[in-house]
Each structure stands twice: as structure tokens, then as C-alpha cells.
PDB file of C-alpha atoms and ligand atoms in Angstrom:
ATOM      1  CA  UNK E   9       8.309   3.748 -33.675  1.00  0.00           C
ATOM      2  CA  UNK E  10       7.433   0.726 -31.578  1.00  0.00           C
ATOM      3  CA  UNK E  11       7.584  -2.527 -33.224  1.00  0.00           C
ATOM      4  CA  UNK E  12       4.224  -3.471 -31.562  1.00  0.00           C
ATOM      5  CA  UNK E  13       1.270  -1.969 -34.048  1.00  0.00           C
ATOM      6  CA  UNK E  14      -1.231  -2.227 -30.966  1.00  0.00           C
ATOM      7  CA  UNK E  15       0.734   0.735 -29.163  1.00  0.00           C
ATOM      8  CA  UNK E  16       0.538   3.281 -32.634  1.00  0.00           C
ATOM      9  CA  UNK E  17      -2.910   5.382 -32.704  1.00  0.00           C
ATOM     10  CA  UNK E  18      -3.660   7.048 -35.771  1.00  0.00           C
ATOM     11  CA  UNK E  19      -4.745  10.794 -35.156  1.00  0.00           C
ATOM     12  CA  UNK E  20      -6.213  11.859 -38.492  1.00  0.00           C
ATOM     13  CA  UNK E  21      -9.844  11.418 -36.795  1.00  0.00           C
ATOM     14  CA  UNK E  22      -8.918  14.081 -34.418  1.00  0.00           C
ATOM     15  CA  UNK E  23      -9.338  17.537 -35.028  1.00  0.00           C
ATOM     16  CA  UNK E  24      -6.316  20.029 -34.169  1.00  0.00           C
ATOM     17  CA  UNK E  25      -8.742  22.450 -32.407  1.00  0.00           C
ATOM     18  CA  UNK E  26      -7.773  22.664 -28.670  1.00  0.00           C
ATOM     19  CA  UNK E  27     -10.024  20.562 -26.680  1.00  0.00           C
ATOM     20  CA  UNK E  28     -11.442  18.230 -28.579  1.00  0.00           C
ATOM     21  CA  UNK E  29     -11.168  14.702 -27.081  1.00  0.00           C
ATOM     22  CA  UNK E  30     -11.124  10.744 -28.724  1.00  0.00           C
ATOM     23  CA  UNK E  31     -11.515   8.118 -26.202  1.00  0.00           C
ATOM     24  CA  UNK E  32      -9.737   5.510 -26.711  1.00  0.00           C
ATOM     25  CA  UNK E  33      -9.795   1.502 -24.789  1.00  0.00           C
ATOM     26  CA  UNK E  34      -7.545  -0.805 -25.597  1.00  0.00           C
ATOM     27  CA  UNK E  35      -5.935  -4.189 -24.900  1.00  0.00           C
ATOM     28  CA  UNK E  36      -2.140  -3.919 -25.980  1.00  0.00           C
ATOM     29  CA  UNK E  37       0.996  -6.685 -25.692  1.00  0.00           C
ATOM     30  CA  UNK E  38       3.124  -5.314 -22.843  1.00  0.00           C
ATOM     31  CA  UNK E  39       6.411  -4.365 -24.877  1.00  0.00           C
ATOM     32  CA  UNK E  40       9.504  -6.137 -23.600  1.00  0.00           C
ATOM     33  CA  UNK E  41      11.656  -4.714 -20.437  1.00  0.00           C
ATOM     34  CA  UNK E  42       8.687  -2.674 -19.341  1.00  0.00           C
ATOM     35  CA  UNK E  43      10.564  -2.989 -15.509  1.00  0.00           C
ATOM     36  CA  UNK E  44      12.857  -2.304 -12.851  1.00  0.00           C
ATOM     37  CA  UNK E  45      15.426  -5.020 -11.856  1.00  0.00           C
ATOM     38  CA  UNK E  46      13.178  -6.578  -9.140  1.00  0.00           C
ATOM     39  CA  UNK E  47       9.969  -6.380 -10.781  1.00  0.00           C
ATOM     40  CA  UNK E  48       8.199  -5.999 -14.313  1.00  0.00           C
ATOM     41  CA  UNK E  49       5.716  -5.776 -16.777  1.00  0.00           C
ATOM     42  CA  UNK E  50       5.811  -9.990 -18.291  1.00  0.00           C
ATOM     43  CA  UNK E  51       6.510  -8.923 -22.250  1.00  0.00           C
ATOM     44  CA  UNK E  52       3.076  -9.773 -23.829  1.00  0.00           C
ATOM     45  CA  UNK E  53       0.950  -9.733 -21.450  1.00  0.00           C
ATOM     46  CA  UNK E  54      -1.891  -7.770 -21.790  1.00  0.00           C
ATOM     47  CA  UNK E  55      -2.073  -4.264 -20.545  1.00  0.00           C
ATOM     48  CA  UNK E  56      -5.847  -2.415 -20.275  1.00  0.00           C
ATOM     49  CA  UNK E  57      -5.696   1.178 -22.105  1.00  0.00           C
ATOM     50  CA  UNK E  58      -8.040   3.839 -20.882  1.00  0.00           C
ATOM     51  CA  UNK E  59      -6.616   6.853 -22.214  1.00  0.00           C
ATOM     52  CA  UNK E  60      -7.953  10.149 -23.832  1.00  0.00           C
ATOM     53  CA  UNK E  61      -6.524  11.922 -26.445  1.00  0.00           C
ATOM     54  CA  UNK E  62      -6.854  15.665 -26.592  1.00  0.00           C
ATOM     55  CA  UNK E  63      -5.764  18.230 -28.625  1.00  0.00           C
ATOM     56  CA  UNK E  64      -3.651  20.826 -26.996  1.00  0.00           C
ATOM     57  CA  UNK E  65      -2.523  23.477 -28.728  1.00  0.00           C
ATOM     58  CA  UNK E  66       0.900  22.546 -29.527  1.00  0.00           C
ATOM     59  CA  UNK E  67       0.178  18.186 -29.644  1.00  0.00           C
ATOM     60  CA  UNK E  68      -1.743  15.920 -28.450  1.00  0.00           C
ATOM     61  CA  UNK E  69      -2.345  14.984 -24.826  1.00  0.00           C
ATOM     62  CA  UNK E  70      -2.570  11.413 -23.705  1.00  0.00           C
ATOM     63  CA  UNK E  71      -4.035  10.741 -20.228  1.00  0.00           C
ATOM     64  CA  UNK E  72      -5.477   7.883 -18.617  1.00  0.00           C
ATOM     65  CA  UNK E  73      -4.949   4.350 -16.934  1.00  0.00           C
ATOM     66  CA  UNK E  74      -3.433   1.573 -17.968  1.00  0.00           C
ATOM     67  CA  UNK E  75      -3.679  -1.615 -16.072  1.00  0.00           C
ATOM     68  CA  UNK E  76      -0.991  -4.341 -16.192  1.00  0.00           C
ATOM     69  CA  UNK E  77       0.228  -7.240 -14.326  1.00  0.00           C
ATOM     70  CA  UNK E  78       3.450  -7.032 -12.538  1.00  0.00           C
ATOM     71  CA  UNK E  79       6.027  -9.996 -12.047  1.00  0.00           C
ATOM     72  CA  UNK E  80       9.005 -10.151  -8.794  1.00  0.00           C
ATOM     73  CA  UNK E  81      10.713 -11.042  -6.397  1.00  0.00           C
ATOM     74  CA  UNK E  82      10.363  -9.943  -3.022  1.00  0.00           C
ATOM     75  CA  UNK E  83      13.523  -8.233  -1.651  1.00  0.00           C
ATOM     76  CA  UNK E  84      13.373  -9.877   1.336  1.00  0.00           C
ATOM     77  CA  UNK E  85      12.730 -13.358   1.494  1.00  0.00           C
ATOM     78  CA  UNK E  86      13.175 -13.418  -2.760  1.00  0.00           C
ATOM     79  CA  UNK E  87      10.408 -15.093  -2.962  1.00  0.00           C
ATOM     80  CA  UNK E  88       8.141 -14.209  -6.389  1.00  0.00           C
ATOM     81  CA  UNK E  89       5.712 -11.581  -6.131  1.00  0.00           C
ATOM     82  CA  UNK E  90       2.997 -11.460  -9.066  1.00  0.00           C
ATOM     83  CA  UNK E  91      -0.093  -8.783  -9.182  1.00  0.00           C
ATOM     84  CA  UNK E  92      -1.469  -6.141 -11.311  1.00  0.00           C
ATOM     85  CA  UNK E  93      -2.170  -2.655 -10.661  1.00  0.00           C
ATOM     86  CA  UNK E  94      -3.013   0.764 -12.185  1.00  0.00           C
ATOM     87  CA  UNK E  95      -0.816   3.411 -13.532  1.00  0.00           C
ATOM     88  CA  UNK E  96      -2.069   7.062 -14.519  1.00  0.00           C
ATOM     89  CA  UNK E  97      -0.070   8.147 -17.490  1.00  0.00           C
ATOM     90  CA  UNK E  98       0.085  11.167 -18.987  1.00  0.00           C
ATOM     91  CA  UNK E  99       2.041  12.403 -21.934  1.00  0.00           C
ATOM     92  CA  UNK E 100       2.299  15.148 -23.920  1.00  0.00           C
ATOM     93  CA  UNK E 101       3.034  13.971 -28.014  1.00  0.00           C
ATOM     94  CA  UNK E 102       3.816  17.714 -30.421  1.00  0.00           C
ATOM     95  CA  UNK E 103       3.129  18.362 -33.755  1.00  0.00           C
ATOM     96  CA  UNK E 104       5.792  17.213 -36.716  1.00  0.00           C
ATOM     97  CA  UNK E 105       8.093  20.530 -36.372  1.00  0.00           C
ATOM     98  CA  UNK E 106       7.170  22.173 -33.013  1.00  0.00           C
ATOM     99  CA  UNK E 107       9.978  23.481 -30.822  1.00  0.00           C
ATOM    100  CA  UNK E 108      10.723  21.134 -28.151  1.00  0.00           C
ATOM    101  CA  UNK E 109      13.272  19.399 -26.154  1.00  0.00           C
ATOM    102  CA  UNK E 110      15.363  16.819 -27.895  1.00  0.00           C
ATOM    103  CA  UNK E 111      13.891  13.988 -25.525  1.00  0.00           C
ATOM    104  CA  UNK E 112      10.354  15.016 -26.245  1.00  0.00           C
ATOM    105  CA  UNK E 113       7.631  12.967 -28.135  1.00  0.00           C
ATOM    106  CA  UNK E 114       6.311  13.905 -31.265  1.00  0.00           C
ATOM    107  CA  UNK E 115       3.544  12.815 -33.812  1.00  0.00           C
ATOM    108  CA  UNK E 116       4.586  11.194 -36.851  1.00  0.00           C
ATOM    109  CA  UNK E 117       2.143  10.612 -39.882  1.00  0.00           C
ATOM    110  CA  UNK E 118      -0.575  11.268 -37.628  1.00  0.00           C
ATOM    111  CA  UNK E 119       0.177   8.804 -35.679  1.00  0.00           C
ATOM    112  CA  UNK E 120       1.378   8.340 -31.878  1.00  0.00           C
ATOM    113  CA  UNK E 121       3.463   5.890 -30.459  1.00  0.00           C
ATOM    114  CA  UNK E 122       2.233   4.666 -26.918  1.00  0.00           C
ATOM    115  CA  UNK E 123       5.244   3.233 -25.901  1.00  0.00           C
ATOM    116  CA  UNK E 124       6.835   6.064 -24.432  1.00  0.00           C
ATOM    117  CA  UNK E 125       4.111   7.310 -22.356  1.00  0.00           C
ATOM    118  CA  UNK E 126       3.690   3.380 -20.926  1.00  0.00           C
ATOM    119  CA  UNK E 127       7.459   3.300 -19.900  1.00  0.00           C
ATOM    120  CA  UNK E 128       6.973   6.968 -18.260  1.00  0.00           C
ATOM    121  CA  UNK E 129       3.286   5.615 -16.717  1.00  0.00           C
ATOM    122  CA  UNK E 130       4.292   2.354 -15.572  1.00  0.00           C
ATOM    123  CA  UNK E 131       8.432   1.893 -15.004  1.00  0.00           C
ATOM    124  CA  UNK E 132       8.707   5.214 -13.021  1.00  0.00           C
ATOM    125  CA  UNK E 133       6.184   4.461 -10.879  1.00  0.00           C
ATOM    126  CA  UNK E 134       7.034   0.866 -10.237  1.00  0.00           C
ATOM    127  CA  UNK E 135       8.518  -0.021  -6.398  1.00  0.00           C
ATOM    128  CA  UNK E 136      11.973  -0.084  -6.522  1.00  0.00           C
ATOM    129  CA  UNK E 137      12.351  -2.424  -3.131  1.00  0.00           C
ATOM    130  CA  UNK E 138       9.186  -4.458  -3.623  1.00  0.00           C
ATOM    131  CA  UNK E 139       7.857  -7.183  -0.993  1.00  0.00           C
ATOM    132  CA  UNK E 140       5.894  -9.608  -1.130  1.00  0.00           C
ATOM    133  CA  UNK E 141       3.828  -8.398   1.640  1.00  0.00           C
ATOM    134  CA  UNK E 142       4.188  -6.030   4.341  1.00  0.00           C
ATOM    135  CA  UNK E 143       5.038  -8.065   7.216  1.00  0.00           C
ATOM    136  CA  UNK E 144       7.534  -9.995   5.274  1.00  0.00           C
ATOM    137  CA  UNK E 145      10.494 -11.166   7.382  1.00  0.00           C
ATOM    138  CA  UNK E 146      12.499 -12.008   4.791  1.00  0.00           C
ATOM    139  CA  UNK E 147      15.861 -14.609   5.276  1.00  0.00           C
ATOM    140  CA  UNK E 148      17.939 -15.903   7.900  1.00  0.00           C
ATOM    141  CA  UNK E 149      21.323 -13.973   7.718  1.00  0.00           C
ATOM    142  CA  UNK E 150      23.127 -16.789   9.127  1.00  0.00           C
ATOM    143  CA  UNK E 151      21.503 -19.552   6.954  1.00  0.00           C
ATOM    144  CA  UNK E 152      19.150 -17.816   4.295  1.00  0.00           C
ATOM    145  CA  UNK E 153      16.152 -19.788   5.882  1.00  0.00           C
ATOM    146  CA  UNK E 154      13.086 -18.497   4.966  1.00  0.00           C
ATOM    147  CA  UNK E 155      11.820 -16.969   8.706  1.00  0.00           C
ATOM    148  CA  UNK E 156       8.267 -16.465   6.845  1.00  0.00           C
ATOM    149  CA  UNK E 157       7.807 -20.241   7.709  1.00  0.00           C
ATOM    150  CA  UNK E 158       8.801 -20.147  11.171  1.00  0.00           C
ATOM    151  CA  UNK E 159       9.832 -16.851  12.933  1.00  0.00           C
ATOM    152  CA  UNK E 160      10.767 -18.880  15.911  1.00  0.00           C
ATOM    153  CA  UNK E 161      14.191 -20.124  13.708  1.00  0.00           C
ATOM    154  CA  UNK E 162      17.028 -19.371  15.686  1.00  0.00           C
ATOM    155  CA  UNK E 163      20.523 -20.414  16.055  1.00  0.00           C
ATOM    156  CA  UNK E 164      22.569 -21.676  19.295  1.00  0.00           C
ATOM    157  CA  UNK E 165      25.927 -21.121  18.012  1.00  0.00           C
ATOM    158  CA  UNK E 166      25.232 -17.587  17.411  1.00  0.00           C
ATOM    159  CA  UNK E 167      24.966 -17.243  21.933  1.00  0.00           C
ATOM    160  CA  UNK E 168      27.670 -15.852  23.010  1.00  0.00           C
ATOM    161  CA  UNK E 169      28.882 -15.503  26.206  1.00  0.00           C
ATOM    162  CA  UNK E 170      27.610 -12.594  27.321  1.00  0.00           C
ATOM    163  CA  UNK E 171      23.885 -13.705  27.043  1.00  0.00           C
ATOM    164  CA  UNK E 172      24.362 -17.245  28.495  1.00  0.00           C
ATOM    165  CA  UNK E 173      26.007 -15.074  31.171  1.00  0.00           C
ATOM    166  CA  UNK E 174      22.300 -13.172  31.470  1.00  0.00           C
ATOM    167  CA  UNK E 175      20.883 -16.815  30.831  1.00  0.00           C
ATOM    168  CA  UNK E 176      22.687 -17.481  33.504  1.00  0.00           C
ATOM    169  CA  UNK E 177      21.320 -14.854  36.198  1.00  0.00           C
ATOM    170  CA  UNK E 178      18.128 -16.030  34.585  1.00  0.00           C
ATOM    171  CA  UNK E 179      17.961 -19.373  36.044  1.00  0.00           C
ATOM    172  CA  UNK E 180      19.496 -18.434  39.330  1.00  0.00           C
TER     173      UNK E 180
HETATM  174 ZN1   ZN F 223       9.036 -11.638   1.054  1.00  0.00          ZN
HETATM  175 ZN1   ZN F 224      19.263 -19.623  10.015  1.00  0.00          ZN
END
């Protein structure tokens, strides 16, 4: 079970007949390493739930939104990158007992840990090469100059003498 009490939802309110619903909106602690290497979830910062709960035969199936800030560092020019966005989750929790893969999630005292189905909403769907904006032109190879503050940067050791050969013509 997760060790943060705002992700467990009690069930006992909902019935077991297939298709009935509970609603449910909620403002949770991110859990911590809620990421990828270049980009995350901060651990405690607050995450908008939108999710509804329906019985499904076999469990209980969680669907919805949840909306959460995001922390990086562009790829390119590793500069940081900070915004939120929205994730659709959707995961299936069974009933105590139910045949199901090893991996699956399951209901325990009538109550369902979000946790899971935030990692599988949010960290799959995070980018794995993130920028910090589309045109981004990231670092100088020679020098690791930033070229997002001047794309003009250039160096004149780099010539060689082919091109002042063409430089050459050029001027001629
Ligand atoms: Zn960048
Ligand atoms: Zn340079």
C-alpha cells in the first residue's frame, strides 16, 4: 500500500453491481520518483484527481485525469523545463481472490491504492527526450555555449582549408 493516505480510496460505498459509478476529485501529494531521468513529477506537489470509479464485473475501474506539474531539463541546451499537463489514466483494480496476472492490482479491505494507476497514467506517458521548446538549438559542440542566446556563435578555428579556399573564390 502507498505510504501516502491521500492516494487509498475506500470502496465500501460502492456497490459490486456492474456499472455503478462514484466520482471522485481530489488533490493528492505527488508520491516520490513519479519520473523519467530528464523530467518528473516534484514529490509533493499537488496532483488534481478526476477519476471515476466503476464497478466492473471482476474489480473496479479507475478512469480519469489527473493533472500535475512536471520538472526538467531540456535535452538540448539542459536548461530547466517546468509545466504541468494532463494525463488520462486508467486502471483496472480486481476483487481480493480473482484470477489475474501476478503484476495486476487488486483491492484490499475495500480499499484501492492510486499509486499504481498514477505511475502507469503519468510516467509512461511522460517525454522521454523533452525540450524546452520546439525550436530549441540547444549547445555549442565545440564550447557548450548556449546558441539559444545568439545563433550567430560561431568559431574561426573550426575553418578549415577547404572553405577559406571557397572563401577564397568568394572574394575574387
Ligand atoms: Zn532547450
Ligand atoms: Zn562554441
Amino acid at each position: 500500500m502507498s505510504e501516502n493516505t491521500d492516494l487509498i480510496v475506500g470502496i465500501h460505498d460502492l456497490p459490486r453491481r456492474p456499472g455503478t459509478m462514484k466520482q471522485l476529485a481530489r488533490e493528492v501529494d505527488a508520491p516520490a520518483d513519479l519520473g523519467v531521468e530528464m523530467i518528473r513529477v516534484p514529490a509533493g506537489s499537488p496532483v488534481q484527481l478526476e477519476l471515476t470509479l466503476e464497478s466492473a464485473g471482476e474489480g473496479v475501474l479507475v478512469r480519469g485525469t489527473a493533472e500535475a506539474q512536471l520538472e526538467g531539463e531540456c535535452v538540448r541546451c539542459l536548461g530547466p523545463i517546468a509545466y504541468s499537463d494532463t494525463f488520462d489514466v486508467e486502471e483496472l483494480y480486481f476483487y481480493a481472490g480473482r484470477d489475474a496476472e501476478e503484476d495486476s492490482n487488486f483491492i484490499e479491505d475495500d480499499e484501492i491504492d492510486l499509486e499504481p494507476a498514477l505511475r502507469e497514467g503519468i510516467v509512461l506517458n511522460l517525454p522521454i527526450n523533452p525540450i524546452c521548446k520546439p525550436e530549441c538549438l540547444g549547445l555549442c559542440q565545440v564550447c557548450g555555449f548556449d546558441l539559444n542566446e545568439d545563433p550567430a556563435h560561431a568559431h574561426e578555428a573550426t575553418t578549415d582549408g577547404r572553405w577559406a579556399a571557397l572563401r577564397g573564390l568568394d572574394l575574387a
